[in-house]
Coordinates of C-alpha atoms in Angstrom, one line a residue:
M10 CA 0.0 0.0 0.0
K11 CA 1.4 3.4 -1.0
E12 CA 0.7 6.1 1.6
M13 CA 0.7 9.8 0.8
R14 CA 0.3 12.6 3.3
I15 CA -1.0 16.1 3.0
E16 CA 0.4 17.8 6.0
A17 CA 0.0 21.0 7.9
D18 CA 3.0 19.9 9.8
R19 CA 4.4 16.5 10.8
Q20 CA 2.7 16.5 14.2
H21 CA -0.8 17.5 12.9
P22 CA -1.5 16.3 9.4
V23 CA -4.6 17.7 7.7
Q24 CA -5.4 14.2 6.4
L25 CA -3.8 10.8 5.7
K26 CA -4.3 9.0 2.4
T27 CA -4.1 5.4 1.3
D28 CA -4.9 3.8 -2.0
R29 CA -8.6 3.7 -1.3
L30 CA -9.1 6.0 1.7
I31 CA -8.8 9.5 3.1
L32 CA -8.5 9.8 6.8
R33 CA -9.6 13.3 7.8
P34 CA -10.8 15.1 11.0
W35 CA -14.5 14.8 11.7
K36 CA -16.7 17.9 11.1
Q37 CA -20.1 19.0 12.3
E38 CA -21.3 18.7 8.7
D39 CA -20.8 14.9 9.1
A40 CA -23.7 14.6 11.6
E41 CA -26.2 13.0 9.1
E42 CA -23.7 10.6 7.7
L43 CA -22.6 9.6 11.3
F44 CA -26.2 9.1 12.3
G45 CA -26.8 6.9 9.3
L46 CA -23.9 4.7 10.4
A47 CA -24.1 4.9 14.2
C48 CA -27.9 4.2 14.6
D49 CA -27.2 0.6 13.5
P50 CA -27.6 -1.7 16.5
E51 CA -24.8 -4.0 15.2
I52 CA -22.2 -1.2 15.3
G53 CA -22.1 0.6 18.7
P54 CA -22.6 -2.2 21.2
A55 CA -19.7 -4.2 19.6
A56 CA -17.5 -1.1 20.2
G57 CA -18.9 -0.3 23.7
W58 CA -21.3 2.5 22.9
S59 CA -25.1 2.7 22.5
P60 CA -26.6 3.1 19.0
H61 CA -27.5 6.7 18.2
Q62 CA -31.2 7.3 18.6
T63 CA -31.4 10.8 17.1
L64 CA -29.4 13.2 14.9
E65 CA -28.8 15.2 18.0
D66 CA -27.0 12.2 19.5
S67 CA -24.7 12.2 16.6
R68 CA -24.1 15.9 16.8
Q69 CA -23.2 15.6 20.5
V70 CA -20.8 12.6 19.8
L71 CA -19.1 14.6 17.1
E72 CA -18.6 17.6 19.4
H73 CA -17.5 15.7 22.5
V74 CA -15.9 12.5 21.2
L75 CA -15.0 12.5 17.5
M76 CA -13.8 16.1 16.9
V77 CA -10.6 15.6 19.0
P78 CA -6.9 15.3 18.0
E79 CA -6.0 12.0 16.4
T80 CA -9.5 10.9 15.7
W81 CA -10.2 10.5 12.0
A82 CA -13.2 9.9 9.8
V83 CA -12.5 6.9 7.5
V84 CA -13.7 8.2 4.1
P85 CA -13.6 5.9 1.0
K86 CA -12.3 7.9 -2.0
A87 CA -15.1 6.2 -4.1
T88 CA -17.9 7.8 -2.0
G89 CA -16.3 10.9 -0.4
K90 CA -18.5 10.2 2.7
P91 CA -17.5 8.9 6.2
A92 CA -17.8 5.1 6.5
G93 CA -16.4 4.8 10.1
S94 CA -13.9 6.1 12.5
I95 CA -10.4 5.4 13.7
S96 CA -8.4 7.0 16.6
L97 CA -5.1 7.0 18.3
L98 CA -5.9 7.7 21.9
Q99 CA -3.2 8.9 24.3
G100 CA -3.1 9.9 27.9
K101 CA -6.5 10.4 29.6
Q102 CA -8.3 9.9 26.3
A103 CA -7.3 6.2 26.3
N104 CA -9.3 3.4 28.0
L105 CA -6.1 1.7 29.0
C106 CA -3.4 2.9 31.3
L107 CA -0.6 3.9 29.0
A108 CA 3.1 4.8 29.4
E109 CA 4.7 7.7 27.7
G110 CA 5.1 7.0 23.9
E111 CA 2.2 4.7 23.8
A112 CA -1.3 5.0 22.3
E113 CA -4.5 3.0 22.1
I114 CA -6.1 2.5 18.6
G115 CA -9.8 2.2 18.3
Y116 CA -12.0 1.8 15.3
W117 CA -15.4 1.0 13.9
I118 CA -17.0 0.9 10.4
G119 CA -20.5 0.9 9.1
R120 CA -22.1 -2.4 8.2
A121 CA -22.2 -1.6 4.4
Y122 CA -18.4 -1.5 4.5
W123 CA -17.8 -4.7 6.4
G124 CA -15.5 -7.3 4.7
Q125 CA -13.8 -4.8 2.4
G126 CA -10.5 -4.5 4.4
L127 CA -11.0 -0.8 4.9
I128 CA -10.3 -0.7 8.6
P129 CA -7.0 -2.7 8.3
E130 CA -6.0 -0.3 5.5
A131 CA -6.9 2.8 7.7
A132 CA -5.1 1.3 10.7
Q133 CA -1.9 0.7 8.7
A134 CA -1.8 4.3 7.8
L135 CA -2.5 5.4 11.4
I136 CA 0.1 3.1 12.8
A137 CA 2.7 4.5 10.3
H138 CA 1.6 8.0 11.4
G139 CA 2.0 7.0 15.0
R140 CA 5.5 5.6 14.4
E141 CA 6.8 8.3 12.1
D142 CA 5.1 11.5 13.2
L143 CA 4.2 10.9 16.9
A144 CA 7.3 8.8 17.8
L145 CA 5.1 6.1 19.4
T146 CA 6.9 3.0 20.6
R147 CA 3.8 0.8 21.3
I148 CA 0.2 0.8 20.3
W149 CA -2.5 -1.1 22.3
C150 CA -5.9 -2.3 21.2
G151 CA -8.7 -4.4 22.7
W152 CA -11.7 -6.4 21.6
F153 CA -14.7 -7.3 23.6
D154 CA -15.7 -11.0 23.9
G155 CA -17.6 -12.0 20.8
N156 CA -16.3 -9.2 18.5
E157 CA -14.4 -11.5 16.2
K158 CA -14.2 -8.9 13.4
S159 CA -12.1 -6.7 15.7
R160 CA -9.9 -9.6 16.8
R161 CA -9.2 -10.5 13.1
V162 CA -8.3 -6.9 12.3
Q163 CA -5.8 -6.8 15.1
E164 CA -4.3 -10.2 14.0
K165 CA -4.0 -8.9 10.4
L166 CA -2.1 -5.8 11.7
G167 CA 0.4 -7.9 13.7
F168 CA -1.0 -7.2 17.2
R169 CA -0.1 -9.9 19.8
Y170 CA -2.3 -10.9 22.7
D171 CA -1.2 -9.4 26.0
R172 CA -4.0 -10.1 28.6
T173 CA -7.7 -10.4 29.3
E174 CA -9.6 -8.1 31.7
S175 CA -13.0 -8.9 33.2
D176 CA -15.9 -6.6 34.2
V177 CA -14.6 -3.6 32.2
P178 CA -17.2 -0.8 32.0
C179 CA -17.9 0.9 28.7
A180 CA -20.0 3.9 27.5
I181 CA -23.2 1.9 27.9
P182 CA -24.5 2.4 31.4
G183 CA -24.5 -0.7 33.5
V184 CA -22.8 -2.9 30.9
L185 CA -19.5 -4.7 31.8
H186 CA -17.4 -6.5 29.2
T187 CA -14.6 -8.9 29.1
V188 CA -11.9 -7.3 27.0
H189 CA -8.9 -9.0 25.4
V190 CA -6.0 -6.6 25.1
S191 CA -3.3 -6.9 22.4
R192 CA -0.2 -4.8 21.6
L193 CA 1.9 -3.8 18.7
D194 CA 5.5 -2.9 19.4
L195 CA 6.8 -0.4 17.0
Q196 CA 10.4 -0.5 15.8
P197 CA 12.3 2.8 15.5

């Protein structure tokens, strides 16, 4: 996969590009597209959040969750519209306790885009960005029990199983998950 970058500077690129995708920051104008993806009951719960019930839910998630540094809309070049999201979470943004130079990658994609290899492609670009631009030494990721799609993505990317944690809370009130944590050590 060839990767090109359009950069504002090395620490904060405007967007990342792959052969089939543009990874770009989320915008308020994406609310309707986000709602169309995130209202699907197969998407959110597998990633630890409730399906969006209203367009206002999506607007709130954009403002408070997605429109933050290192969170990217996954946009197929063929459609020009967001298909999912991918993030490199650091510090207090992360769900895991991380050391300096580490990040947690999180992702989801709409059902219409399943099985096309878009999230592994997006993740490869984000991992390269983490290594080259952010000087990360390790990236962590997790999957909830039963989310085999996420587990397979991590295996394709070279993540290795690290541990399992039980009774982990998520963004759905009262729901606890078993999460399997994996890591990818980045070579300088």
